[in-house]
Coordinates of C-alpha atoms in Angstrom, one line a residue:
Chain A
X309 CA 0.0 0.0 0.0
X310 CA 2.3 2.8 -1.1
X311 CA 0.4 6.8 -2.2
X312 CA 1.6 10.1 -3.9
X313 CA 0.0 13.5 -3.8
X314 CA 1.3 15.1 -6.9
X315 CA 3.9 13.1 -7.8
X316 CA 5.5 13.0 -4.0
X317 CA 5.2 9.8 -2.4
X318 CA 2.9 10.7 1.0
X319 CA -0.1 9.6 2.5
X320 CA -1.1 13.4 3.6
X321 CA -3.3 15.4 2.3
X322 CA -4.5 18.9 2.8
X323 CA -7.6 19.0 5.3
X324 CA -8.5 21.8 3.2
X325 CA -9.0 19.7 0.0
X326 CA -12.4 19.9 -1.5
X327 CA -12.0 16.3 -2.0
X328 CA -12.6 16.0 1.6
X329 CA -14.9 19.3 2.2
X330 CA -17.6 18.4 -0.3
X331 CA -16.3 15.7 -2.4
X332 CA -15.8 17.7 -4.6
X333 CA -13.6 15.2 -7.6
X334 CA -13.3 12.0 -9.3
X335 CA -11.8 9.0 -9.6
X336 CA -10.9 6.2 -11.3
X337 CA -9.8 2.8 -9.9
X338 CA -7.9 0.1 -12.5
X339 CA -5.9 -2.9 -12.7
X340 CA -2.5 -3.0 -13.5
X341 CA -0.9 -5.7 -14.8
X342 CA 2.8 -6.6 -16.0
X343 CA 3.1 -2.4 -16.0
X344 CA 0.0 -2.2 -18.0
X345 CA -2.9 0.0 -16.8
X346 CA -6.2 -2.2 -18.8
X347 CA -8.0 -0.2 -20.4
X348 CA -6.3 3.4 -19.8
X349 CA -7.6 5.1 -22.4
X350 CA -11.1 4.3 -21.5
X351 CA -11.0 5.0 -17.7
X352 CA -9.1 8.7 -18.9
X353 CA -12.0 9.3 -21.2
X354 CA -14.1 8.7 -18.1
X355 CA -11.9 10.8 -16.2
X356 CA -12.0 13.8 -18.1
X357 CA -15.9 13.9 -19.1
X358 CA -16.0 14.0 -15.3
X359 CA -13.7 16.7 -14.7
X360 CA -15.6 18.7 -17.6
X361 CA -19.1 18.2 -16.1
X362 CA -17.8 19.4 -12.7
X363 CA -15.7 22.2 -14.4
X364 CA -12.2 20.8 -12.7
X365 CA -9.0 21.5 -15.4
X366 CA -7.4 18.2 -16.2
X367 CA -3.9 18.2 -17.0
X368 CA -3.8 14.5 -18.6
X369 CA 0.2 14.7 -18.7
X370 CA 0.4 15.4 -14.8
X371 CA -1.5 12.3 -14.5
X372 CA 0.2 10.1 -16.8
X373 CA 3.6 11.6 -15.2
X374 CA 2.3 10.1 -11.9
X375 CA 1.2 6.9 -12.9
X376 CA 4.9 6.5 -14.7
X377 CA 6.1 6.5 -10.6
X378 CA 3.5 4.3 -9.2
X379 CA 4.6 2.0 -12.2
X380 CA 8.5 2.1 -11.2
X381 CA 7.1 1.1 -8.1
X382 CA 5.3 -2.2 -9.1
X383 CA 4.1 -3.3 -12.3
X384 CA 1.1 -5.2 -11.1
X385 CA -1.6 -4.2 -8.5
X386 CA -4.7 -2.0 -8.0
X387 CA -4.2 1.7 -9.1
X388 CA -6.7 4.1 -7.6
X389 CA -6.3 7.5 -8.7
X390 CA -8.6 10.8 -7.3
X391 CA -8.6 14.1 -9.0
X392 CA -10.0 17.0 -6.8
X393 CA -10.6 20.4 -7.7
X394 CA -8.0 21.3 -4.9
X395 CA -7.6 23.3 -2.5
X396 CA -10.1 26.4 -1.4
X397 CA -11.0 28.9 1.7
X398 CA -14.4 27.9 3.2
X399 CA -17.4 27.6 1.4
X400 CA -18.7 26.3 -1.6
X401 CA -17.2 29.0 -3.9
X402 CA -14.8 28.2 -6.4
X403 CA -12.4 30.9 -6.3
X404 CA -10.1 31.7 -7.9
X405 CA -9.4 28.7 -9.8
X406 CA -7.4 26.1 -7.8
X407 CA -4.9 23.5 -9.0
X408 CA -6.5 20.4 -8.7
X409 CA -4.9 17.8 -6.3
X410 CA -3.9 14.1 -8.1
X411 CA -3.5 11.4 -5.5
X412 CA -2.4 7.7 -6.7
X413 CA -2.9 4.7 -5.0
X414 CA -1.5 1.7 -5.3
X415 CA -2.5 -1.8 -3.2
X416 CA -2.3 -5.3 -3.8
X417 CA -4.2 -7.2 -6.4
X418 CA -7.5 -8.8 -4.8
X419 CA -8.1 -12.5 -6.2
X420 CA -11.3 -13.9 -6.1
X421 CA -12.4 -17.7 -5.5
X422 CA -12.8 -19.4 -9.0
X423 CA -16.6 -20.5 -8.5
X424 CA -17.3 -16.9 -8.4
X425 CA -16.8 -16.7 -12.4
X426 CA -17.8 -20.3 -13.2
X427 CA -20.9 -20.9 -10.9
X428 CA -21.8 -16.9 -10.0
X429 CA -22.2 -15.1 -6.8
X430 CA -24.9 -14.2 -4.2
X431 CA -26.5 -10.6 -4.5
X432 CA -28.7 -9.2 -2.1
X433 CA -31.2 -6.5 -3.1
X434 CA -30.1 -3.5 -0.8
X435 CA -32.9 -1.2 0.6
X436 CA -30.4 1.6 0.3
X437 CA -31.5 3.8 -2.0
X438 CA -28.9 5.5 -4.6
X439 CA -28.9 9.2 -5.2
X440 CA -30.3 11.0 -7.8
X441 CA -29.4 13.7 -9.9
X442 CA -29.0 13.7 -13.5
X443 CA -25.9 16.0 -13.4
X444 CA -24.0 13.5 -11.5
X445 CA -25.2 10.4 -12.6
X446 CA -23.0 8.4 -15.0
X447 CA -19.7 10.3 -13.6
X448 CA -17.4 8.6 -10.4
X449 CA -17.4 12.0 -8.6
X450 CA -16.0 11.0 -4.5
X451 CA -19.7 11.3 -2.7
X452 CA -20.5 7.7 -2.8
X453 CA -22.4 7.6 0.7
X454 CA -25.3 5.9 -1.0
X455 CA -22.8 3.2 -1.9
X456 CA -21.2 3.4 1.3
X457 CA -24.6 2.6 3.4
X458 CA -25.9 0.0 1.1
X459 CA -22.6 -1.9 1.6
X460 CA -23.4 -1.9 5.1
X461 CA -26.2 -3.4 4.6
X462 CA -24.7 -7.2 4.5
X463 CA -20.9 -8.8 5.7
X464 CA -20.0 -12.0 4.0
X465 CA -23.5 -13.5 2.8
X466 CA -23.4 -11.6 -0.3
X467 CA -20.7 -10.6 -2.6
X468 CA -22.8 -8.1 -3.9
X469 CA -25.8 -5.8 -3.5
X470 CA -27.8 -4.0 -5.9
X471 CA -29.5 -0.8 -5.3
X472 CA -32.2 1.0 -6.9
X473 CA -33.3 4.5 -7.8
X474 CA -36.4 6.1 -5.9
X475 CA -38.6 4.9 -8.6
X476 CA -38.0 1.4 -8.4
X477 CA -35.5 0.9 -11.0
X478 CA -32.6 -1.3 -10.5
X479 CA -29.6 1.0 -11.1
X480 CA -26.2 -0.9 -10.1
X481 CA -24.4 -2.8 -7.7
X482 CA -22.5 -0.9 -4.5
X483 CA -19.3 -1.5 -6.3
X484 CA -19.8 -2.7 -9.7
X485 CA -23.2 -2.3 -12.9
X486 CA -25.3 -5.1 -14.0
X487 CA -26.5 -6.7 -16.9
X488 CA -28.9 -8.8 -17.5
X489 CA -29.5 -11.6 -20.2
X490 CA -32.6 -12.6 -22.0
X491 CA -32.1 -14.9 -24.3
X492 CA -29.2 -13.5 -27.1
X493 CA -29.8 -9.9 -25.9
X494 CA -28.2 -8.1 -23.0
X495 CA -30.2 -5.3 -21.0
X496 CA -28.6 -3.0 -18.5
X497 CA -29.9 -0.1 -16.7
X498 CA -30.1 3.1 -18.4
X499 CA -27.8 5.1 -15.9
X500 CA -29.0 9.1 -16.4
X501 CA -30.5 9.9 -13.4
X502 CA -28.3 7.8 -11.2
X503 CA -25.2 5.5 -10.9
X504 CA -21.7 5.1 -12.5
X505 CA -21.0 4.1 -16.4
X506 CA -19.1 1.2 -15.5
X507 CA -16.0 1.2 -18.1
X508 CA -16.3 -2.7 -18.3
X509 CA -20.1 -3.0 -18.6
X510 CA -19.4 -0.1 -21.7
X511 CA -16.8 -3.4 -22.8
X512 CA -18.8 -5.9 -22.1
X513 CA -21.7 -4.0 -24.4
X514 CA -18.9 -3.8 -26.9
X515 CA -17.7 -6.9 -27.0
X516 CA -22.1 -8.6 -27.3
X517 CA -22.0 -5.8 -29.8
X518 CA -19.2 -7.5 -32.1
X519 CA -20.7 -10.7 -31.5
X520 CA -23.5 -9.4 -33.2
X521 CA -25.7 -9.7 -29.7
X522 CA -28.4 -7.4 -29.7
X523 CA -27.9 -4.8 -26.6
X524 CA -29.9 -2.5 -24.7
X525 CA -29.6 0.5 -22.3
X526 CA -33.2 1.0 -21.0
X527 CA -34.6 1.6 -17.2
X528 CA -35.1 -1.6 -15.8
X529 CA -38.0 -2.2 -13.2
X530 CA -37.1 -4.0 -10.3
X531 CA -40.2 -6.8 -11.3
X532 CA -39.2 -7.5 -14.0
X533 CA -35.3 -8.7 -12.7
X534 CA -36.8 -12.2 -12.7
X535 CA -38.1 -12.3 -16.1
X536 CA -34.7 -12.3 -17.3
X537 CA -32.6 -15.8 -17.4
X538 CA -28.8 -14.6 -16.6
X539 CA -27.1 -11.4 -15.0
X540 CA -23.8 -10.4 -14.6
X541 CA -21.8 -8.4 -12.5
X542 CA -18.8 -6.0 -14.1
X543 CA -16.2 -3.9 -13.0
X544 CA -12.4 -3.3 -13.8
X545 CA -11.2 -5.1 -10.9
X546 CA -13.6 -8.5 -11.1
X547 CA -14.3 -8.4 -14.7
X548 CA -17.5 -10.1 -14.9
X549 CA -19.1 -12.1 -12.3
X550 CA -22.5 -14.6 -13.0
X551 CA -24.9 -13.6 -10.6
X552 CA -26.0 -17.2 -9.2
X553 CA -28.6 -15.6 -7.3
X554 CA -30.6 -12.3 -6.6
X555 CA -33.0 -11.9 -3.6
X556 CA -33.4 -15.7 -3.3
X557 CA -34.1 -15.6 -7.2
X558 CA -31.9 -18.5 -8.9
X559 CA -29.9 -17.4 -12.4
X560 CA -28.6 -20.1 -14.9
X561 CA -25.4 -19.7 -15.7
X562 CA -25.9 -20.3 -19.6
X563 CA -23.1 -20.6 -22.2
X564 CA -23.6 -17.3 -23.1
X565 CA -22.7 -15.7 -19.8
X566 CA -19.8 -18.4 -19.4
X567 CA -18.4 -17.1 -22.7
X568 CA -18.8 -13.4 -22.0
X569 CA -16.7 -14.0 -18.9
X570 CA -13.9 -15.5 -20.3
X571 CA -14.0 -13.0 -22.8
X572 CA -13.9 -10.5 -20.2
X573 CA -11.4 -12.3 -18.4
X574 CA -9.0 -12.2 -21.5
X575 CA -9.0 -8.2 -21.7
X576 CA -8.4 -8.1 -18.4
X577 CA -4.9 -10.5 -18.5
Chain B
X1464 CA -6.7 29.7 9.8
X1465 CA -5.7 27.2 11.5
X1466 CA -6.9 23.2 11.9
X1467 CA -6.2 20.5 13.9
X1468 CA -6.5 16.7 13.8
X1469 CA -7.7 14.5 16.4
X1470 CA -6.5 16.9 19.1
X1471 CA -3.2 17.7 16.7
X1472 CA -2.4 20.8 15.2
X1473 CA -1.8 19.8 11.4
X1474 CA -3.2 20.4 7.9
X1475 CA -2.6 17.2 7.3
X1476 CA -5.1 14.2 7.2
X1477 CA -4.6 10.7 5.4
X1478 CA -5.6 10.1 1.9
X1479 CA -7.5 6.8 2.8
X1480 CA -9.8 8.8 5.2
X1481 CA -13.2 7.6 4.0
X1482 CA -14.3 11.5 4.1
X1483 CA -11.9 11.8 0.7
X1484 CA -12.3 8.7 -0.9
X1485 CA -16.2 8.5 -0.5
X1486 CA -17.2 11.7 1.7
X1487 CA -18.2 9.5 4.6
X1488 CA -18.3 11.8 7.2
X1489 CA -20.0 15.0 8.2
X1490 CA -19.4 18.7 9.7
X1491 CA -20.6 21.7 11.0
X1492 CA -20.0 25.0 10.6
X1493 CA -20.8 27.2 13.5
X1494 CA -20.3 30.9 14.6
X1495 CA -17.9 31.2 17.9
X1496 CA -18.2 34.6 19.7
X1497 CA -16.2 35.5 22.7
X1498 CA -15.1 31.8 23.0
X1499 CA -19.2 30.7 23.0
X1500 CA -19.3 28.4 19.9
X1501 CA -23.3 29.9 19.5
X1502 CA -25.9 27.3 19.9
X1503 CA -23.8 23.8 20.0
X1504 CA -26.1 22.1 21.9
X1505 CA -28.2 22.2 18.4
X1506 CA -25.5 22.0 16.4
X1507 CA -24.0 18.8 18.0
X1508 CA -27.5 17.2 18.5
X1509 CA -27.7 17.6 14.1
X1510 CA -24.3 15.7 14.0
X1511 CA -25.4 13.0 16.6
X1512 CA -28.6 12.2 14.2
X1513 CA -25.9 11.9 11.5
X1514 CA -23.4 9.9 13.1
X1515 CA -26.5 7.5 13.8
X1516 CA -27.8 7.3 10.7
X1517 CA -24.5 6.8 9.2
X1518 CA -23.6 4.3 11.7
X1519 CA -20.6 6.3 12.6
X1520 CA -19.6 5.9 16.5
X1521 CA -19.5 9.2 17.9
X1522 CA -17.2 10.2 21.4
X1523 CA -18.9 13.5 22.2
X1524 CA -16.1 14.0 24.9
X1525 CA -12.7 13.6 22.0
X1526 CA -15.1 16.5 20.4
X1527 CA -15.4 18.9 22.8
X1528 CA -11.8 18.5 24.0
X1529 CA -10.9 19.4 20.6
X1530 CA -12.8 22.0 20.6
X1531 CA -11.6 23.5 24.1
X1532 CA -8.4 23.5 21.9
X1533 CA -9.5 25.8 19.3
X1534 CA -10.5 27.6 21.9
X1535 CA -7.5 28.2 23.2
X1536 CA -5.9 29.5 20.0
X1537 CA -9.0 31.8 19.6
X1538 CA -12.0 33.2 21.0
X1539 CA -13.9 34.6 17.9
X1540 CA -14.2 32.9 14.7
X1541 CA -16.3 30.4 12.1
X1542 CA -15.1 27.0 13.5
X1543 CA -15.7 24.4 11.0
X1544 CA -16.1 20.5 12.5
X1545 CA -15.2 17.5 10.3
X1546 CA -16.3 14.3 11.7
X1547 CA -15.0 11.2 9.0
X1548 CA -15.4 7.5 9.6
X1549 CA -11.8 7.3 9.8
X1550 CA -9.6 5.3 7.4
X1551 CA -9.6 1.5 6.2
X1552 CA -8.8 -0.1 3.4
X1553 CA -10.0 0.5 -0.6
X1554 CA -13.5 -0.7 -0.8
X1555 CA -17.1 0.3 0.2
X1556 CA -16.8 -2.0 2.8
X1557 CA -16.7 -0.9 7.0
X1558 CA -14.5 -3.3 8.2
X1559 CA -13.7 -3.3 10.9
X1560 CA -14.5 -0.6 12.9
X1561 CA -12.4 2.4 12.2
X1562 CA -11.4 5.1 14.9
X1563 CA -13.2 8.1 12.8
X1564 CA -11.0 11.5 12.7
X1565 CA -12.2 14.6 14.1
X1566 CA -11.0 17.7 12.2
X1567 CA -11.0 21.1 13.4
X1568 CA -10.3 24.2 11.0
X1569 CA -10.7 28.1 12.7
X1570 CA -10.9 31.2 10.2
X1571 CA -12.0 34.1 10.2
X1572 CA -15.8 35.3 11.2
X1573 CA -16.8 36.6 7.9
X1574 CA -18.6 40.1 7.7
X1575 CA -21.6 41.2 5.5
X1576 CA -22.9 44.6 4.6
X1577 CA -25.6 45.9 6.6
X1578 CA -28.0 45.8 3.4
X1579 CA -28.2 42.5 3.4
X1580 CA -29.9 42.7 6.8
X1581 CA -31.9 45.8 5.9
X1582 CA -32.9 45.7 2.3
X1583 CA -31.9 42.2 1.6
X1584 CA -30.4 40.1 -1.0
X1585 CA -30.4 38.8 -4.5
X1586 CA -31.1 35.5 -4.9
X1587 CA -30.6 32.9 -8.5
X1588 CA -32.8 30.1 -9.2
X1589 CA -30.2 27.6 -9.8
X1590 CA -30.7 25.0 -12.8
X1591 CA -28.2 22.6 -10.6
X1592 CA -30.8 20.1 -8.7
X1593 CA -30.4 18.7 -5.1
X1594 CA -29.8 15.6 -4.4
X1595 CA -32.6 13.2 -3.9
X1596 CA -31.9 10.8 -1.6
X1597 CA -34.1 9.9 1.8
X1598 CA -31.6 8.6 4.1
X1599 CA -29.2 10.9 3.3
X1600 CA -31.5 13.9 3.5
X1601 CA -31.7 16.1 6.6
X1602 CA -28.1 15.8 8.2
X1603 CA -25.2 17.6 7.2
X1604 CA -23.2 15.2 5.4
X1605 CA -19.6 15.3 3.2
X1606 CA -21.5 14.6 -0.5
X1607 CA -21.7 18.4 -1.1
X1608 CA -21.1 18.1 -5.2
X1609 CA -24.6 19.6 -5.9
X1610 CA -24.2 22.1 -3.8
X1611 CA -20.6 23.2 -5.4
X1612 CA -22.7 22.7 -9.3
X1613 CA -25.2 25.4 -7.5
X1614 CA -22.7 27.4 -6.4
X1615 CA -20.3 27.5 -9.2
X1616 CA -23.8 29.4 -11.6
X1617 CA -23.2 32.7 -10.4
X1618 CA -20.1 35.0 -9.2
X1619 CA -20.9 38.4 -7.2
X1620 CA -24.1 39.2 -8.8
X1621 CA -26.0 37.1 -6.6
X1622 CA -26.2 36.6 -2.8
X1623 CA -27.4 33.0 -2.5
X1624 CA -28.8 30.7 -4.9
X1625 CA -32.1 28.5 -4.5
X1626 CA -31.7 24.6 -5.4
X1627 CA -35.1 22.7 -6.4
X1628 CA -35.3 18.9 -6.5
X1629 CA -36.0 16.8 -9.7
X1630 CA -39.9 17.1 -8.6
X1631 CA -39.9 21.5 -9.2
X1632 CA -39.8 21.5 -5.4
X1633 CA -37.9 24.3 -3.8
X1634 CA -35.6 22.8 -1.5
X1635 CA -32.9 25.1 0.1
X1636 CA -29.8 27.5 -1.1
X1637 CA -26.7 26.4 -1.5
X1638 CA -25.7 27.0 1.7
X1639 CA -28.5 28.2 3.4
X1640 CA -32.0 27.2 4.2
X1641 CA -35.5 29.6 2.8
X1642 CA -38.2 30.2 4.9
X1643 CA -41.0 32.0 3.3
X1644 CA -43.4 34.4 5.1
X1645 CA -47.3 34.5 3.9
X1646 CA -49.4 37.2 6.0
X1647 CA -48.7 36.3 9.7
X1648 CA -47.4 32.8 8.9
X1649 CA -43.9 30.9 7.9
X1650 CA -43.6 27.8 5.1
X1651 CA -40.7 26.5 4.5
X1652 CA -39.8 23.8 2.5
X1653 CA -40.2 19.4 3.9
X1654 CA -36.4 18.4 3.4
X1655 CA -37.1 14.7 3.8
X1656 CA -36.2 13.9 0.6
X1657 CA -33.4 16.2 -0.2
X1658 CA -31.7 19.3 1.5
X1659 CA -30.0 20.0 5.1
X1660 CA -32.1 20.7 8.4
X1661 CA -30.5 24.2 9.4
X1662 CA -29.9 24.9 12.8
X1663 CA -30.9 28.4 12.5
X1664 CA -34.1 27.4 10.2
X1665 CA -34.9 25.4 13.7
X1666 CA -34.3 28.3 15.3
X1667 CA -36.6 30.9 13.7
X1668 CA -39.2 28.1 13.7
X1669 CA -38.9 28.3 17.3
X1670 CA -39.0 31.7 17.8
X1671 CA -41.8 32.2 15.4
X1672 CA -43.8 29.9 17.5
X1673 CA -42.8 31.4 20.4
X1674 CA -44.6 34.1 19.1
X1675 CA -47.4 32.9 18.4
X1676 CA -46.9 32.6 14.2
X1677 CA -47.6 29.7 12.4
X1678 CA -45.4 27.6 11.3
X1679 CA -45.3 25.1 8.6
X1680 CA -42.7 22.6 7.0
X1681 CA -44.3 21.2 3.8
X1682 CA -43.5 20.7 0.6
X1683 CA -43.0 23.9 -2.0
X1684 CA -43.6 24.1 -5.2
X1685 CA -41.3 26.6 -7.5
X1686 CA -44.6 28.0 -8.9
X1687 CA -45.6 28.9 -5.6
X1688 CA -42.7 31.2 -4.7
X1689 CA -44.4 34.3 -6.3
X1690 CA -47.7 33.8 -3.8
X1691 CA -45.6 35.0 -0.7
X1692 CA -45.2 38.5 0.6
X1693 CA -41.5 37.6 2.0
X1694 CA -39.0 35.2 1.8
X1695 CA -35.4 35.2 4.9
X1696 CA -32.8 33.0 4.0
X1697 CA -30.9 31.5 7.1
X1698 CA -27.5 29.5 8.4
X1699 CA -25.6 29.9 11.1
X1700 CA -22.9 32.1 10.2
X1701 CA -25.6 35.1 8.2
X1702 CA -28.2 34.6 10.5
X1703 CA -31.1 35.7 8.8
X1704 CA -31.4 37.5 5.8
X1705 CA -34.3 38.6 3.9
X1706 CA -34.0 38.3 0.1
X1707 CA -34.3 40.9 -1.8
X1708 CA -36.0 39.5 -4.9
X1709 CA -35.8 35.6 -6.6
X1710 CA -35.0 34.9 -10.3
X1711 CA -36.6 39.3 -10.8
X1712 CA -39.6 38.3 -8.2
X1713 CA -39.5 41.3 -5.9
X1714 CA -40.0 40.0 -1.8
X1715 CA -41.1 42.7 0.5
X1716 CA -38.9 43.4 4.0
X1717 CA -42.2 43.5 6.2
X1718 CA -42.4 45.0 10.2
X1719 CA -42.3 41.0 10.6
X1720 CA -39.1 40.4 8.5
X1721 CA -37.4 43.1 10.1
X1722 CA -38.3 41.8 13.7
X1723 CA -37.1 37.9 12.9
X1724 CA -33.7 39.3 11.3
X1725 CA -33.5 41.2 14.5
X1726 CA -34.2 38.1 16.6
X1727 CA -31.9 35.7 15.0
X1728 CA -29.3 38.6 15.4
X1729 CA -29.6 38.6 18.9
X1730 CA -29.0 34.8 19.3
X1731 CA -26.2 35.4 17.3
X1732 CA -23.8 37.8 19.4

């Protein structure tokens, strides 16, 4: 578990950061391997359509300068990286412009057991509701409290929770999107009122795409979950995940959903 | 301005506190005069409710030591508290319990012109939304990004700016809460969906019953902001003031205006 703050290795931080203040920034978190950052390009592109919603200046070769340390520190590993808009005097205001702060993390790769790709996982249906606001959704901007309180909902019985919008649509999962499988078609939750754009589930849509698997991005009601025959869990650190089952209601893991895995697992290696 | 960390005087805090990485935590901002932070009993009753429903343990004594502290260094001055969950590892996840940090940052007790108590203020109708979220809604927690959006509409030609929810409710301003004056009676918006419970929106509430005005906390619709005679924005480093006009909607400063400003100035000093 090593850190820099702009390119200085340190695990302080200014408590005057609007990071901490407000939450005010974004960030992104990836999986290096063998020196590689998967899918950089698509997590920057992320990264700055964040920063130009919230109006924060991204300097993309101060970042990439940073990550070139955290990679002559290890070459395999989880990367987290926050952008904030900086530093500020109290209140809202933003004024004048700050430099934003870049903090990079870097920790140990997780591994998960092998059954959780090959036979799926257990997802609970969390009563937590996630925010909404349709100038925030679809961005990882740092206030996550909805995810933070639906995680708490469960320990170990789950791997996973899924939460819904105030309407009754199923949004995401605490950590990671959905999609769900009918037949040769994949469905997932159409994320512009709430929730994150996963950059693997934007993959995974890809890759069905190029398959010539018909896809949609359309709200999903929370009755109709079991009128679907598979789900999956993505995000850049699992990959994809089977769900096995959601609320007590049983998923097949069809050849389909074993295939997209592995095909997810390959981008990810 | 100053600031101190659990009971240490540093700018410095970790970058895996959760109140960076997901803005799980909460604060206060409260007005100290002649080393009497004004009305803390309210003040830390709001930040019990929200250590509860965040499920964040709360030592009410490592508070106020820290705050005997500030004290120390300074006797008049905006003291803004920082409660986080405290730091664990990446993830959602609360695991286990982490000692949460206490920050403490002094400045300066800002000043406003007279007018603004007088004749009042100009207030925006911002397009930004609040946040919609019912366990979230009420206490005075770190996810603030809606309120910076708000905030960053406008530069000096507005005092305050008004924030409705995705329903056309009127909710609060950016950093204050609206209370509306009809007659011989106050309305002022139901934040149980979105928006911050103001200490000194409590307050006048109080004291308008006190006196035997109506009160009422329902919900407001934007349409309805032109069938008042009055509006008083209020938080507890302003006080109270009455606004001036909304979005070119002219508000009068009635005998009754002028005699709450007055009250919630008296609390004040």
């Amino acid at each position: 578990l090593k850190a820099w703050v702009n390119g200085v290795e340190t695990t302080a931080i200014s408590v005057y950061d609007r990071g901490l203040q407000y939450g005010d920034g974004l960030f992104e978190t990836m999986r290096m391997v063998d020196g590689d950052i998967k899918l950089w390009p698509c997590h920057l592109a992320r990264l700055q359509q964040g920063c130009q919603q919230l109006g924060i200046p991204l300097d993309v070769e101060r970042i990439e300068k940073q990550l070139a340390l955290v990679r002559q520190y290890a070459t395999i590993g989880v990367i987290k990286l926050i952008v904030t808009r900086g530093e500020t005097q109290r209140g809202y205001r933003v004024s004048p412009g700050p430099q934003p702060n870049i903090i990079c993390m870097c920790s140990e790769l997780p591994t998960y057991p092998a059954e959780y790709y090959t036979q799926g996982v257990d997802v609970r249906l969390c009563q937590t509701q996630v925010n909404c606001n349709e100038q925030l959704a679809g961005i990882k901007h740092l206030n996550r409290l909805d995810n933070v309180l639906a995680r708490m909902e469960w320990q170990d019985e789950f791997q996973e929770g899924l939460m819904c919008d105030d309407q009754g649509h199923i949004i995401e999962g605490t950590m990671s999107n959905i999609v769900f499988l009918d037949q040769e078609s994949l469905v997932t939750p159409d994320l512009r009122r709430s929730g994150v754009a996963g950059i693997m589930r934007q993959r995974l849509l890809d890759m069905a795409e190029q398959r010539g698997i018909d896809t949609a991005i359309r709200p999903v009601e929370l009755a109709e979950v079991k009128s679907f025959d598979a789900a999956l869990l993505t995000n850049s650190l699992i990959g994809a995940w089977p769900v096995k089952q959601l609320d007590g209601y049983a998923y097949r893991v069809t050849p389909l959903v074993q295939s997209l895995v592995q095909m997810i697992q390959e981008c990810q290696n």
